[in-house]
Tab-separated table of C-alpha atoms in Angstrom:
chain	number	residue	atom	x	y	z
A	1	UNK	CA	116.092	41.309	-100.283
A	2	UNK	CA	118.615	39.656	-97.862
A	3	UNK	CA	120.910	36.950	-99.606
A	4	UNK	CA	119.403	34.491	-97.257
A	5	UNK	CA	115.990	35.191	-98.587
A	6	UNK	CA	117.386	34.715	-102.278
A	7	UNK	CA	119.010	31.458	-101.244
A	8	UNK	CA	115.867	30.088	-99.829
A	9	UNK	CA	114.068	30.811	-102.821
A	10	UNK	CA	116.306	29.298	-105.106
A	11	UNK	CA	116.518	26.282	-102.826
A	12	UNK	CA	112.723	25.836	-103.216
A	13	UNK	CA	112.687	26.720	-106.920
A	14	UNK	CA	115.381	23.974	-107.589
A	15	UNK	CA	113.533	21.383	-105.579
A	16	UNK	CA	110.252	22.377	-107.414
A	17	UNK	CA	111.859	22.057	-110.705
A	18	UNK	CA	113.129	19.121	-110.025
A	19	UNK	CA	109.853	17.619	-108.734
A	20	UNK	CA	108.263	18.907	-111.944
A	21	UNK	CA	110.825	16.903	-114.478
A	22	UNK	CA	110.907	13.463	-112.316
A	23	UNK	CA	106.963	13.494	-112.591
A	24	UNK	CA	107.005	14.595	-116.522
A	25	UNK	CA	109.444	11.818	-117.248
A	26	UNK	CA	107.149	9.537	-115.668
A	27	UNK	CA	104.294	10.729	-117.850
A	28	UNK	CA	101.941	11.785	-115.458
A	29	UNK	CA	102.918	15.265	-114.371
A	30	UNK	CA	100.219	15.253	-111.110
A	31	UNK	CA	100.341	11.642	-110.587
A	32	UNK	CA	97.192	9.749	-110.139
A	33	UNK	CA	93.788	11.689	-109.751
A	34	UNK	CA	93.911	10.929	-106.136
A	35	UNK	CA	97.296	11.529	-105.046
A	36	UNK	CA	100.374	13.628	-105.419
A	37	UNK	CA	103.542	11.706	-105.635
A	38	UNK	CA	106.946	12.765	-104.088
A	39	UNK	CA	110.160	10.985	-105.707
A	40	UNK	CA	112.878	9.557	-103.577
A	41	UNK	CA	115.221	12.442	-105.201
A	42	UNK	CA	113.207	15.088	-103.897
A	43	UNK	CA	113.270	13.756	-100.351
A	44	UNK	CA	116.970	13.357	-100.041
A	45	UNK	CA	117.641	16.899	-101.597
A	46	UNK	CA	115.448	18.213	-99.060
A	47	UNK	CA	116.656	16.229	-96.007
A	48	UNK	CA	120.446	17.472	-97.220
A	49	UNK	CA	119.367	20.996	-97.515
A	50	UNK	CA	117.863	20.949	-94.020
A	51	UNK	CA	120.903	19.415	-92.453
A	52	UNK	CA	123.521	21.356	-94.535
A	53	UNK	CA	121.422	24.920	-94.614
A	54	UNK	CA	119.669	24.994	-91.303
A	55	UNK	CA	121.412	22.315	-89.056
A	56	UNK	CA	117.936	20.333	-88.648
A	57	UNK	CA	117.630	16.766	-89.148
A	58	UNK	CA	115.077	14.696	-90.896
A	59	UNK	CA	114.377	11.159	-91.069
A	60	UNK	CA	113.675	10.100	-94.672
A	61	UNK	CA	111.262	7.644	-93.034
A	62	UNK	CA	108.850	10.058	-91.615
A	63	UNK	CA	108.602	11.952	-95.235
A	64	UNK	CA	105.638	10.940	-97.061
A	65	UNK	CA	106.257	9.709	-100.694
A	66	UNK	CA	102.687	10.231	-101.766
A	67	UNK	CA	99.991	12.810	-100.856
A	68	UNK	CA	95.998	12.524	-101.091
A	69	UNK	CA	94.324	15.139	-103.033
A	70	UNK	CA	91.949	16.324	-100.855
A	71	UNK	CA	88.964	19.179	-101.430
A	72	UNK	CA	88.334	22.013	-99.202
A	73	UNK	CA	85.198	21.082	-97.116
A	74	UNK	CA	82.591	23.076	-94.760
A	75	UNK	CA	82.288	22.519	-91.181
A	76	UNK	CA	80.054	23.560	-88.770
A	77	UNK	CA	81.320	25.045	-85.340
A	78	UNK	CA	80.205	22.887	-82.492
A	79	UNK	CA	79.129	25.952	-80.229
A	80	UNK	CA	76.260	26.394	-82.738
A	81	UNK	CA	74.800	23.032	-82.675
A	82	UNK	CA	71.513	22.179	-80.979
A	83	UNK	CA	73.126	20.043	-78.442
A	84	UNK	CA	74.882	22.881	-76.829
A	85	UNK	CA	71.868	25.263	-77.080
A	86	UNK	CA	69.621	22.426	-75.285
A	87	UNK	CA	72.430	20.814	-73.209
A	88	UNK	CA	71.717	20.127	-69.297
A	89	UNK	CA	75.435	20.188	-68.460
A	90	UNK	CA	75.688	23.757	-68.031
A	91	UNK	CA	78.078	24.516	-70.878
A	92	UNK	CA	79.976	27.780	-70.840
A	93	UNK	CA	80.996	28.891	-74.053
A	94	UNK	CA	83.993	31.218	-74.706
A	95	UNK	CA	84.829	32.366	-78.238
A	96	UNK	CA	85.111	29.060	-80.378
A	97	UNK	CA	85.509	27.034	-77.277
A	98	UNK	CA	83.342	25.202	-74.922
A	99	UNK	CA	83.687	23.757	-71.256
A	100	UNK	CA	81.872	22.284	-68.545
A	101	UNK	CA	82.368	20.001	-65.534
A	102	UNK	CA	79.833	17.242	-64.435
A	103	UNK	CA	79.204	14.686	-61.733
A	104	UNK	CA	79.719	11.364	-61.866
A	105	UNK	CA	79.393	8.092	-59.832
A	106	UNK	CA	82.779	6.924	-60.460
A	107	UNK	CA	85.148	7.302	-57.396
A	108	UNK	CA	88.538	6.209	-59.255
A	109	UNK	CA	89.261	6.075	-62.931
A	110	UNK	CA	91.365	4.022	-65.380
A	111	UNK	CA	91.427	3.810	-69.000
A	112	UNK	CA	88.584	1.352	-69.167
A	113	UNK	CA	85.618	2.936	-67.220
A	114	UNK	CA	87.126	6.536	-68.605
A	115	UNK	CA	86.884	5.753	-72.120
A	116	UNK	CA	83.655	3.939	-71.112
A	117	UNK	CA	82.395	7.435	-69.939
A	118	UNK	CA	83.822	9.616	-72.136
A	119	UNK	CA	82.481	7.875	-75.037
A	120	UNK	CA	79.055	8.056	-73.718
A	121	UNK	CA	79.172	11.619	-72.754
A	122	UNK	CA	80.415	12.393	-76.387
A	123	UNK	CA	77.368	10.500	-77.651
A	124	UNK	CA	74.834	12.354	-75.325
A	125	UNK	CA	76.579	15.602	-76.674
A	126	UNK	CA	75.754	14.545	-80.457
A	127	UNK	CA	79.251	13.504	-81.166
A	128	UNK	CA	79.414	10.134	-82.951
A	129	UNK	CA	81.958	7.276	-82.577
A	130	UNK	CA	84.041	7.053	-85.847
A	131	UNK	CA	84.956	10.958	-85.934
A	132	UNK	CA	87.339	11.314	-83.502
A	133	UNK	CA	90.171	8.934	-81.725
A	134	UNK	CA	91.012	9.075	-78.168
A	135	UNK	CA	94.305	9.309	-76.494
A	136	UNK	CA	94.670	9.083	-73.006
A	137	UNK	CA	97.515	10.102	-70.882
A	138	UNK	CA	98.802	11.270	-67.206
A	139	UNK	CA	98.971	14.395	-65.529
A	140	UNK	CA	99.887	15.885	-62.286
A	141	UNK	CA	96.059	16.309	-61.762
A	142	UNK	CA	95.161	12.831	-62.541
A	143	UNK	CA	94.105	10.642	-65.595
A	144	UNK	CA	93.502	12.778	-68.684
A	145	UNK	CA	92.136	11.867	-72.290
A	146	UNK	CA	91.424	13.939	-75.352
A	147	UNK	CA	89.422	13.161	-78.307
A	148	UNK	CA	90.821	14.392	-81.566
A	149	UNK	CA	88.335	14.815	-84.236
A	150	UNK	CA	88.321	13.223	-88.013
A	151	UNK	CA	87.120	13.555	-91.165
A	152	UNK	CA	87.103	10.257	-92.795
A	153	UNK	CA	90.853	8.970	-92.081
A	154	UNK	CA	92.404	12.343	-91.765
A	155	UNK	CA	92.730	14.362	-88.527
A	156	UNK	CA	90.968	17.771	-88.404
A	157	UNK	CA	93.611	19.365	-86.128
A	158	UNK	CA	92.242	22.154	-84.790
A	159	UNK	CA	89.078	20.246	-83.556
A	160	UNK	CA	89.485	18.271	-80.275
A	161	UNK	CA	87.903	17.867	-76.785
A	162	UNK	CA	89.840	16.947	-73.451
A	163	UNK	CA	88.765	15.430	-70.461
A	164	UNK	CA	90.212	15.412	-67.023
A	165	UNK	CA	89.031	12.749	-64.741
A	166	UNK	CA	88.536	13.170	-60.943
A	167	UNK	CA	86.800	11.809	-58.212
A	168	UNK	CA	83.087	11.989	-59.151
A	169	UNK	CA	83.571	14.417	-61.830
A	170	UNK	CA	84.588	15.020	-65.396
A	171	UNK	CA	85.993	18.198	-66.795
A	172	UNK	CA	85.842	18.798	-70.495
A	173	UNK	CA	86.114	21.036	-72.884
A	174	UNK	CA	87.501	22.265	-76.295
A	175	UNK	CA	86.875	23.294	-79.734
A	176	UNK	CA	84.886	20.981	-81.998
A	177	UNK	CA	83.651	20.985	-85.622
A	178	UNK	CA	81.109	19.028	-87.551
A	179	UNK	CA	81.168	17.648	-90.766
A	180	UNK	CA	78.707	15.965	-93.407
A	181	UNK	CA	81.385	15.900	-96.140
A	182	UNK	CA	81.198	12.661	-98.256
A	183	UNK	CA	83.607	13.814	-101.372
A	184	UNK	CA	86.683	14.952	-99.825
A	185	UNK	CA	88.903	13.406	-102.282
A	186	UNK	CA	89.810	15.590	-105.398
A	187	UNK	CA	89.279	14.004	-109.029
A	188	UNK	CA	90.479	16.850	-110.907
A	189	UNK	CA	93.818	15.698	-112.149
A	190	UNK	CA	94.696	19.438	-112.651
A	191	UNK	CA	95.149	19.944	-109.208
A	192	UNK	CA	97.589	18.841	-106.743
A	193	UNK	CA	98.954	19.439	-103.346
A	194	UNK	CA	102.278	21.284	-102.856
A	195	UNK	CA	105.150	18.879	-101.900
A	196	UNK	CA	106.317	19.121	-98.461
A	197	UNK	CA	109.501	20.286	-99.412
A	198	UNK	CA	108.686	23.852	-99.618
A	199	UNK	CA	107.029	24.353	-96.312
A	200	UNK	CA	109.606	22.196	-94.585
A	201	UNK	CA	112.222	24.926	-95.904
A	202	UNK	CA	109.823	27.666	-94.344
A	203	UNK	CA	109.464	25.792	-91.331
A	204	UNK	CA	113.207	25.545	-90.979
A	205	UNK	CA	113.705	29.268	-91.386
A	206	UNK	CA	110.978	29.939	-88.344
A	207	UNK	CA	112.338	27.118	-86.247
A	208	UNK	CA	116.063	28.430	-86.272
A	209	UNK	CA	115.483	31.802	-85.801
A	210	UNK	CA	113.869	31.614	-82.402
A	211	UNK	CA	114.786	32.034	-78.927
A	212	UNK	CA	115.390	28.569	-78.733
A	213	UNK	CA	116.433	27.009	-82.031
A	214	UNK	CA	115.198	23.173	-83.052
A	215	UNK	CA	117.499	20.402	-84.024
A	216	UNK	CA	115.234	18.169	-85.564
A	217	UNK	CA	111.779	17.754	-87.448
A	218	UNK	CA	110.114	14.863	-85.546
A	219	UNK	CA	106.913	14.658	-87.589
A	220	UNK	CA	105.161	15.435	-90.605
A	221	UNK	CA	101.381	15.164	-90.300
A	222	UNK	CA	98.856	15.637	-93.154
A	223	UNK	CA	94.906	16.402	-92.582
A	224	UNK	CA	92.521	19.285	-92.101
A	225	UNK	CA	92.649	22.731	-90.412
A	226	UNK	CA	89.291	24.542	-90.067
A	227	UNK	CA	89.867	28.173	-90.984
A	228	UNK	CA	87.070	31.034	-90.841
A	229	UNK	CA	85.933	32.825	-93.944
A	230	UNK	CA	87.004	35.919	-91.572
A	231	UNK	CA	89.454	35.460	-89.068
A	232	UNK	CA	88.177	38.367	-86.939
A	233	UNK	CA	84.739	37.382	-86.778
A	234	UNK	CA	83.585	33.914	-85.384
A	235	UNK	CA	80.950	32.102	-87.651
A	236	UNK	CA	78.623	29.138	-87.882
A	237	UNK	CA	80.489	27.719	-90.859
A	238	UNK	CA	83.907	27.540	-91.722
A	239	UNK	CA	86.351	25.953	-94.509
A	240	UNK	CA	88.514	22.880	-93.563
A	241	UNK	CA	91.498	22.935	-95.856
A	242	UNK	CA	94.209	20.159	-96.562
A	243	UNK	CA	96.935	20.983	-94.185
A	244	UNK	CA	100.518	19.852	-93.238
A	245	UNK	CA	101.619	19.995	-89.529
A	246	UNK	CA	105.465	20.054	-89.133
A	247	UNK	CA	106.306	19.113	-85.679
A	248	UNK	CA	109.901	19.794	-83.962
A	249	UNK	CA	111.867	18.073	-81.357
A	250	UNK	CA	111.092	20.972	-78.854
A	251	UNK	CA	107.340	20.471	-79.402
A	252	UNK	CA	106.656	23.572	-81.805
A	253	UNK	CA	104.034	23.063	-84.566
A	254	UNK	CA	103.841	24.826	-87.827
A	255	UNK	CA	100.695	24.601	-89.618
A	256	UNK	CA	100.691	25.008	-93.618
A	257	UNK	CA	97.825	25.325	-96.238
A	258	UNK	CA	98.764	21.786	-98.409
A	259	UNK	CA	97.322	23.247	-101.538
A	260	UNK	CA	99.403	26.361	-101.823
A	261	UNK	CA	101.961	26.002	-99.085
A	262	UNK	CA	101.024	29.143	-97.446
A	263	UNK	CA	102.119	29.188	-93.435
A	264	UNK	CA	98.701	29.167	-91.416
A	265	UNK	CA	99.791	29.231	-87.574
A	266	UNK	CA	102.475	28.352	-85.035
A	267	UNK	CA	102.074	26.544	-81.781
A	268	UNK	CA	104.551	26.394	-79.273
């Protein structure tokens, strides 16, 4: 085993020991039943380690001080829904994703009329308001928008539908999951989410050994990630697991299982 890996292991170990001691001294090792707390000292140590060992900057203000303890939940891939099967939109399906182009009566789109028509389109597809948030942006091809899926107040990171608005047409598609989960918060006080410190160290290892190294972590997000029970076989039902997403200054994203810290995927 290389010295670099040994050093990284020791760094993570010391951070976890420190977290254990601080929470033990407070009389509640696992925080409240519904959240995992991260103390200020651990945050400061993590920021310092990233700067000194990986030359990666991290603003302490984006570091969460507590994480909600969440259950794994079951979600259904939208391509298996009746709305896809019975749709009049001539929807194409490829793997877990779907796409289509529809004609409209609108010659020119702005955010106001685009939002109105996109919400109506999603509703006609059986996707209810309150299960997503809309984000508009400009492209060379025109106005675009994507609907980010949510479970309660938590983003389901790999559930989104994008739309491109042209003259009298909307091209849309994506990957979507449906959830009827009601109890997403853990009430078992013997379980907690892993602290972000360990996944940040792993992300730093990955971000600094690429052809274009990162110089800073810009965002730490927390939500869900839909993962199939068998990654090699598409199925109707998937498990959505609590997830951290670490975003870098060059746009890379690193996904981690928030329960055990396992690396899930990377997007560049």
